[in-house]
């Protein structure tokens, strides 16, 4: 069996089993390619290069066993491979933290946020840091800044510590345990936050792959805004005068606008559209 054949076979099996995607891939073929290449120790972008090569039967069985584990456990593939990628950067992840997939990563990579920044931007906060991926990407994007990466979960911070050390950023990223902003003093020039924002009805309907993640990182209350209400109330006191807050809210724009009808937000374009991530100035937060 060639590598191409093996990926096709595994993709069909994933489709037949009805697994859910969204933790790094969006379809059965890409998920199969990820699992096959990882299990065979090949580069994740190596399918075209190695696709016509033969895979011996024993290795095929090992790959298919991994695919069956993915189906039986309904865990995201990243929990099986212990690795996820954002903007081409690898991150360690396990069940102690949500699988990183924030659209804020795109905005760091393509400099969308940069017009709101400047020489004054020295202190950055990544709130609800999870496995630390956004903190790492921010430190990479802006070599002159210091980053605080905060989370309520000690388990998530332990995973973040692995990634901070993996990328050699211990001198520039500080990990802090905090319930929202409660243990943080600031002032920060930029706050990044991908908080728990999934509303209760959506939580109840989540596929098993999402329920395998820490619910603390997902559940946002009846309208998804529980954490965000407290954040927007407290944020100005932790922000410098020219600071901005970049906030991800997923599919909750309707609930966000209902909860904060007078708040002037700048909606930012991402690969998922212009209603997933917004930017708020400190002035707008004070004025609401």
GROMACS .gro file of C-alpha atoms in nm:
model
  288
    1UNK     CA    1   0.000   0.000   0.000
    2UNK     CA    2   0.134   0.345  -0.086
    3UNK     CA    3   0.125   0.632   0.156
    4UNK     CA    4  -0.144   0.797  -0.058
    5UNK     CA    5  -0.352   0.478  -0.041
    6UNK     CA    6  -0.310   0.456   0.335
    7UNK     CA    7  -0.424   0.815   0.387
    8UNK     CA    8  -0.727   0.758   0.163
    9UNK     CA    9  -0.817   0.440   0.352
   10UNK     CA   10  -0.789   0.615   0.687
   11UNK     CA   11  -0.989   0.916   0.567
   12UNK     CA   12  -1.274   0.691   0.456
   13UNK     CA   13  -1.269   0.519   0.795
   14UNK     CA   14  -1.291   0.853   0.976
   15UNK     CA   15  -1.579   0.961   0.755
   16UNK     CA   16  -1.765   0.635   0.813
   17UNK     CA   17  -1.722   0.673   1.189
   18UNK     CA   18  -1.864   1.025   1.188
   19UNK     CA   19  -1.590   1.186   1.395
   20UNK     CA   20  -1.594   1.564   1.440
   21UNK     CA   21  -1.315   1.794   1.326
   22UNK     CA   22  -1.209   2.146   1.415
   23UNK     CA   23  -0.899   2.095   1.629
   24UNK     CA   24  -0.641   2.168   1.361
   25UNK     CA   25  -0.815   2.013   1.062
   26UNK     CA   26  -1.157   2.062   0.905
   27UNK     CA   27  -1.204   1.737   0.710
   28UNK     CA   28  -1.133   1.365   0.714
   29UNK     CA   29  -0.854   1.369   0.455
   30UNK     CA   30  -0.645   1.631   0.635
   31UNK     CA   31  -0.699   1.457   0.969
   32UNK     CA   32  -0.598   1.123   0.821
   33UNK     CA   33  -0.287   1.274   0.663
   34UNK     CA   34  -0.189   1.427   0.999
   35UNK     CA   35  -0.227   1.099   1.188
   36UNK     CA   36  -0.057   0.888   0.919
   37UNK     CA   37   0.242   1.117   0.873
   38UNK     CA   38   0.287   1.164   1.247
   39UNK     CA   39   0.273   0.792   1.319
   40UNK     CA   40   0.524   0.717   1.042
   41UNK     CA   41   0.760   0.989   1.164
   42UNK     CA   42   0.734   1.189   0.843
   43UNK     CA   43   0.708   1.569   0.811
   44UNK     CA   44   0.347   1.682   0.832
   45UNK     CA   45   0.392   1.863   0.500
   46UNK     CA   46   0.555   1.559   0.339
   47UNK     CA   47   0.257   1.386   0.179
   48UNK     CA   48   0.332   1.500  -0.175
   49UNK     CA   49   0.699   1.410  -0.141
   50UNK     CA   50   0.647   1.065   0.014
   51UNK     CA   51   0.297   0.980  -0.109
   52UNK     CA   52   0.399   0.723  -0.370
   53UNK     CA   53   0.628   0.536  -0.134
   54UNK     CA   54   0.526   0.192  -0.008
   55UNK     CA   55   0.429   0.141   0.355
   56UNK     CA   56   0.496  -0.207   0.491
   57UNK     CA   57   0.205  -0.403   0.642
   58UNK     CA   58   0.323  -0.375   1.003
   59UNK     CA   59   0.343   0.003   0.980
   60UNK     CA   60   0.003   0.013   0.812
   61UNK     CA   61  -0.144  -0.177   1.105
   62UNK     CA   62   0.013   0.068   1.352
   63UNK     CA   63  -0.134   0.362   1.166
   64UNK     CA   64  -0.477   0.204   1.144
   65UNK     CA   65  -0.466   0.126   1.517
   66UNK     CA   66  -0.406   0.496   1.584
   67UNK     CA   67  -0.701   0.589   1.364
   68UNK     CA   68  -0.918   0.340   1.552
   69UNK     CA   69  -0.805   0.498   1.880
   70UNK     CA   70  -0.908   0.837   1.743
   71UNK     CA   71  -1.252   0.695   1.660
   72UNK     CA   72  -1.304   0.500   1.981
   73UNK     CA   73  -1.182   0.771   2.219
   74UNK     CA   74  -1.329   1.066   2.028
   75UNK     CA   75  -1.030   1.266   2.152
   76UNK     CA   76  -0.897   1.542   1.926
   77UNK     CA   77  -0.601   1.418   1.723
   78UNK     CA   78  -0.376   1.670   1.898
   79UNK     CA   79  -0.428   1.485   2.227
   80UNK     CA   80  -0.307   1.165   2.061
   81UNK     CA   81  -0.004   1.320   1.892
   82UNK     CA   82   0.067   1.557   2.184
   83UNK     CA   83   0.126   1.836   1.935
   84UNK     CA   84  -0.069   2.115   1.767
   85UNK     CA   85   0.042   2.381   1.521
   86UNK     CA   86  -0.051   2.748   1.498
   87UNK     CA   87   0.087   2.966   1.218
   88UNK     CA   88   0.353   2.705   1.144
   89UNK     CA   89   0.475   2.694   1.506
   90UNK     CA   90   0.458   2.363   1.696
   91UNK     CA   91   0.313   2.347   2.047
   92UNK     CA   92   0.288   2.069   2.302
   93UNK     CA   93  -0.065   1.998   2.421
   94UNK     CA   94  -0.243   1.738   2.632
   95UNK     CA   95  -0.577   1.698   2.807
   96UNK     CA   96  -0.487   1.956   3.073
   97UNK     CA   97  -0.537   2.241   2.825
   98UNK     CA   98  -0.765   2.323   2.534
   99UNK     CA   99  -0.630   2.244   2.187
  100UNK     CA  100  -0.498   2.578   2.054
  101UNK     CA  101  -0.687   2.713   1.752
  102UNK     CA  102  -0.744   3.081   1.824
  103UNK     CA  103  -0.798   3.313   1.527
  104UNK     CA  104  -0.598   3.572   1.722
  105UNK     CA  105  -0.292   3.378   1.605
  106UNK     CA  106  -0.367   3.489   1.248
  107UNK     CA  107  -0.382   3.852   1.357
  108UNK     CA  108  -0.043   3.826   1.526
  109UNK     CA  109   0.110   3.671   1.216
  110UNK     CA  110  -0.033   3.913   0.959
  111UNK     CA  111   0.025   4.230   1.167
  112UNK     CA  112  -0.347   4.322   1.172
  113UNK     CA  113  -0.315   4.452   1.529
  114UNK     CA  114   0.004   4.650   1.468
  115UNK     CA  115  -0.164   4.982   1.369
  116UNK     CA  116  -0.297   5.009   1.727
  117UNK     CA  117   0.049   4.946   1.874
  118UNK     CA  118   0.366   5.154   1.883
  119UNK     CA  119   0.680   5.237   2.075
  120UNK     CA  120   0.466   5.252   2.387
  121UNK     CA  121   0.378   4.882   2.357
  122UNK     CA  122   0.598   4.712   2.612
  123UNK     CA  123   0.374   4.494   2.830
  124UNK     CA  124   0.140   4.234   2.681
  125UNK     CA  125  -0.108   4.011   2.863
  126UNK     CA  126  -0.235   3.682   2.723
  127UNK     CA  127  -0.535   3.611   2.944
  128UNK     CA  128  -0.680   3.258   2.947
  129UNK     CA  129  -0.349   3.147   2.799
  130UNK     CA  130  -0.424   2.772   2.801
  131UNK     CA  131  -0.116   2.600   2.659
  132UNK     CA  132   0.060   2.934   2.614
  133UNK     CA  133   0.050   2.943   2.235
  134UNK     CA  134  -0.069   3.303   2.193
  135UNK     CA  135   0.183   3.424   2.450
  136UNK     CA  136   0.461   3.251   2.257
  137UNK     CA  137   0.341   3.389   1.923
  138UNK     CA  138   0.315   3.740   2.068
  139UNK     CA  139   0.669   3.720   2.203
  140UNK     CA  140   0.787   3.602   1.862
  141UNK     CA  141   0.596   3.876   1.678
  142UNK     CA  142   0.726   4.159   1.897
  143UNK     CA  143   1.077   4.083   2.028
  144UNK     CA  144   1.081   4.401   2.239
  145UNK     CA  145   0.779   4.316   2.458
  146UNK     CA  146   0.741   4.133   2.787
  147UNK     CA  147   0.444   3.897   2.809
  148UNK     CA  148   0.238   3.785   3.106
  149UNK     CA  149   0.049   3.462   3.035
  150UNK     CA  150  -0.232   3.406   3.286
  151UNK     CA  151  -0.483   3.129   3.346
  152UNK     CA  152  -0.708   3.009   3.626
  153UNK     CA  153  -0.595   2.648   3.574
  154UNK     CA  154  -0.262   2.534   3.726
  155UNK     CA  155  -0.277   2.234   3.493
  156UNK     CA  156  -0.299   2.457   3.186
  157UNK     CA  157  -0.010   2.669   3.315
  158UNK     CA  158   0.201   2.355   3.351
  159UNK     CA  159   0.142   2.285   2.981
  160UNK     CA  160   0.217   2.648   2.896
  161UNK     CA  161   0.546   2.621   3.083
  162UNK     CA  162   0.647   2.334   2.853
  163UNK     CA  163   0.586   2.553   2.549
  164UNK     CA  164   0.757   2.860   2.689
  165UNK     CA  165   1.067   2.651   2.756
  166UNK     CA  166   1.039   2.468   2.424
  167UNK     CA  167   1.071   2.800   2.244
  168UNK     CA  168   1.333   2.945   2.477
  169UNK     CA  169   1.120   3.235   2.600
  170UNK     CA  170   1.152   3.197   2.977
  171UNK     CA  171   1.312   3.541   3.008
  172UNK     CA  172   1.027   3.718   2.829
  173UNK     CA  173   0.712   3.526   2.926
  174UNK     CA  174   0.591   3.513   3.286
  175UNK     CA  175   0.326   3.255   3.379
  176UNK     CA  176   0.069   3.366   3.636
  177UNK     CA  177  -0.228   3.195   3.801
  178UNK     CA  178  -0.525   3.429   3.806
  179UNK     CA  179  -0.904   3.413   3.803
  180UNK     CA  180  -0.959   3.659   3.522
  181UNK     CA  181  -0.775   3.980   3.604
  182UNK     CA  182  -0.802   3.939   3.982
  183UNK     CA  183  -0.435   3.862   4.048
  184UNK     CA  184  -0.296   4.088   3.774
  185UNK     CA  185  -0.192   4.447   3.827
  186UNK     CA  186  -0.082   4.579   3.490
  187UNK     CA  187  -0.084   4.828   3.341
  188UNK     CA  188  -0.078   4.643   3.009
  189UNK     CA  189  -0.041   4.801   2.666
  190UNK     CA  190  -0.207   4.508   2.488
  191UNK     CA  191  -0.440   4.241   2.623
  192UNK     CA  192  -0.510   3.927   2.419
  193UNK     CA  193  -0.793   3.705   2.536
  194UNK     CA  194  -0.953   3.389   2.398
  195UNK     CA  195  -1.189   3.327   2.691
  196UNK     CA  196  -1.459   3.070   2.766
  197UNK     CA  197  -1.748   3.200   2.554
  198UNK     CA  198  -1.962   2.903   2.445
  199UNK     CA  199  -2.324   2.954   2.548
  200UNK     CA  200  -2.509   2.685   2.746
  201UNK     CA  201  -2.721   2.558   2.457
  202UNK     CA  202  -2.415   2.521   2.235
  203UNK     CA  203  -2.222   2.350   2.515
  204UNK     CA  204  -2.497   2.090   2.544
  205UNK     CA  205  -2.472   2.017   2.171
  206UNK     CA  206  -2.094   1.996   2.142
  207UNK     CA  207  -1.947   1.684   1.977
  208UNK     CA  208  -1.752   1.446   2.197
  209UNK     CA  209  -1.419   1.582   2.068
  210UNK     CA  210  -1.496   1.919   2.225
  211UNK     CA  211  -1.625   1.764   2.545
  212UNK     CA  212  -1.284   1.595   2.577
  213UNK     CA  213  -1.137   1.938   2.644
  214UNK     CA  214  -1.148   2.116   2.982
  215UNK     CA  215  -1.496   2.265   3.008
  216UNK     CA  216  -1.345   2.550   3.211
  217UNK     CA  217  -1.191   2.678   2.886
  218UNK     CA  218  -1.518   2.664   2.691
  219UNK     CA  219  -1.830   2.723   2.900
  220UNK     CA  220  -1.938   3.087   2.912
  221UNK     CA  221  -2.277   3.062   3.084
  222UNK     CA  222  -2.627   3.103   2.946
  223UNK     CA  223  -2.534   3.356   2.676
  224UNK     CA  224  -2.160   3.288   2.671
  225UNK     CA  225  -2.080   3.626   2.824
  226UNK     CA  226  -2.024   3.544   3.193
  227UNK     CA  227  -1.643   3.574   3.186
  228UNK     CA  228  -1.652   3.858   2.934
  229UNK     CA  229  -1.880   4.077   3.149
  230UNK     CA  230  -1.631   4.066   3.435
  231UNK     CA  231  -1.337   4.113   3.199
  232UNK     CA  232  -1.477   4.424   3.034
  233UNK     CA  233  -1.575   4.570   3.370
  234UNK     CA  234  -1.226   4.525   3.516
  235UNK     CA  235  -1.006   4.569   3.209
  236UNK     CA  236  -0.967   4.950   3.211
  237UNK     CA  237  -0.806   4.939   3.555
  238UNK     CA  238  -0.538   4.705   3.419
  239UNK     CA  239  -0.482   4.884   3.087
  240UNK     CA  240  -0.248   5.173   3.006
  241UNK     CA  241  -0.410   5.484   2.858
  242UNK     CA  242  -0.340   5.387   2.494
  243UNK     CA  243  -0.393   5.014   2.544
  244UNK     CA  244  -0.620   4.789   2.341
  245UNK     CA  245  -0.793   4.459   2.413
  246UNK     CA  246  -0.820   4.192   2.142
  247UNK     CA  247  -1.100   3.951   2.227
  248UNK     CA  248  -1.216   3.632   2.057
  249UNK     CA  249  -1.585   3.541   2.091
  250UNK     CA  250  -1.637   3.268   1.830
  251UNK     CA  251  -1.995   3.252   1.706
  252UNK     CA  252  -2.134   3.468   1.986
  253UNK     CA  253  -2.148   3.810   1.817
  254UNK     CA  254  -2.524   3.831   1.863
  255UNK     CA  255  -2.499   3.763   2.233
  256UNK     CA  256  -2.202   4.002   2.263
  257UNK     CA  257  -2.386   4.291   2.100
  258UNK     CA  258  -2.696   4.223   2.310
  259UNK     CA  259  -2.487   4.228   2.628
  260UNK     CA  260  -2.286   4.540   2.535
  261UNK     CA  261  -2.511   4.746   2.305
  262UNK     CA  262  -2.325   5.076   2.356
  263UNK     CA  263  -1.973   4.941   2.324
  264UNK     CA  264  -1.780   5.062   2.018
  265UNK     CA  265  -1.591   4.758   1.886
  266UNK     CA  266  -1.364   4.718   1.584
  267UNK     CA  267  -1.433   4.381   1.421
  268UNK     CA  268  -1.122   4.222   1.272
  269UNK     CA  269  -1.105   4.007   0.960
  270UNK     CA  270  -0.994   3.646   1.006
  271UNK     CA  271  -1.014   3.333   0.791
  272UNK     CA  272  -1.351   3.266   0.959
  273UNK     CA  273  -1.492   3.609   0.873
  274UNK     CA  274  -1.522   3.942   1.053
  275UNK     CA  275  -1.738   3.843   1.349
  276UNK     CA  276  -1.508   3.617   1.552
  277UNK     CA  277  -1.252   3.862   1.695
  278UNK     CA  278  -1.290   4.224   1.800
  279UNK     CA  279  -1.067   4.502   1.923
  280UNK     CA  280  -1.159   4.741   2.204
  281UNK     CA  281  -0.969   5.052   2.307
  282UNK     CA  282  -0.945   5.146   2.671
  283UNK     CA  283  -1.129   5.466   2.585
  284UNK     CA  284  -1.422   5.269   2.442
  285UNK     CA  285  -1.438   5.050   2.751
  286UNK     CA  286  -1.442   5.351   2.985
  287UNK     CA  287  -1.706   5.528   2.774
  288UNK     CA  288  -1.956   5.240   2.746
   0.00000   0.00000   0.00000
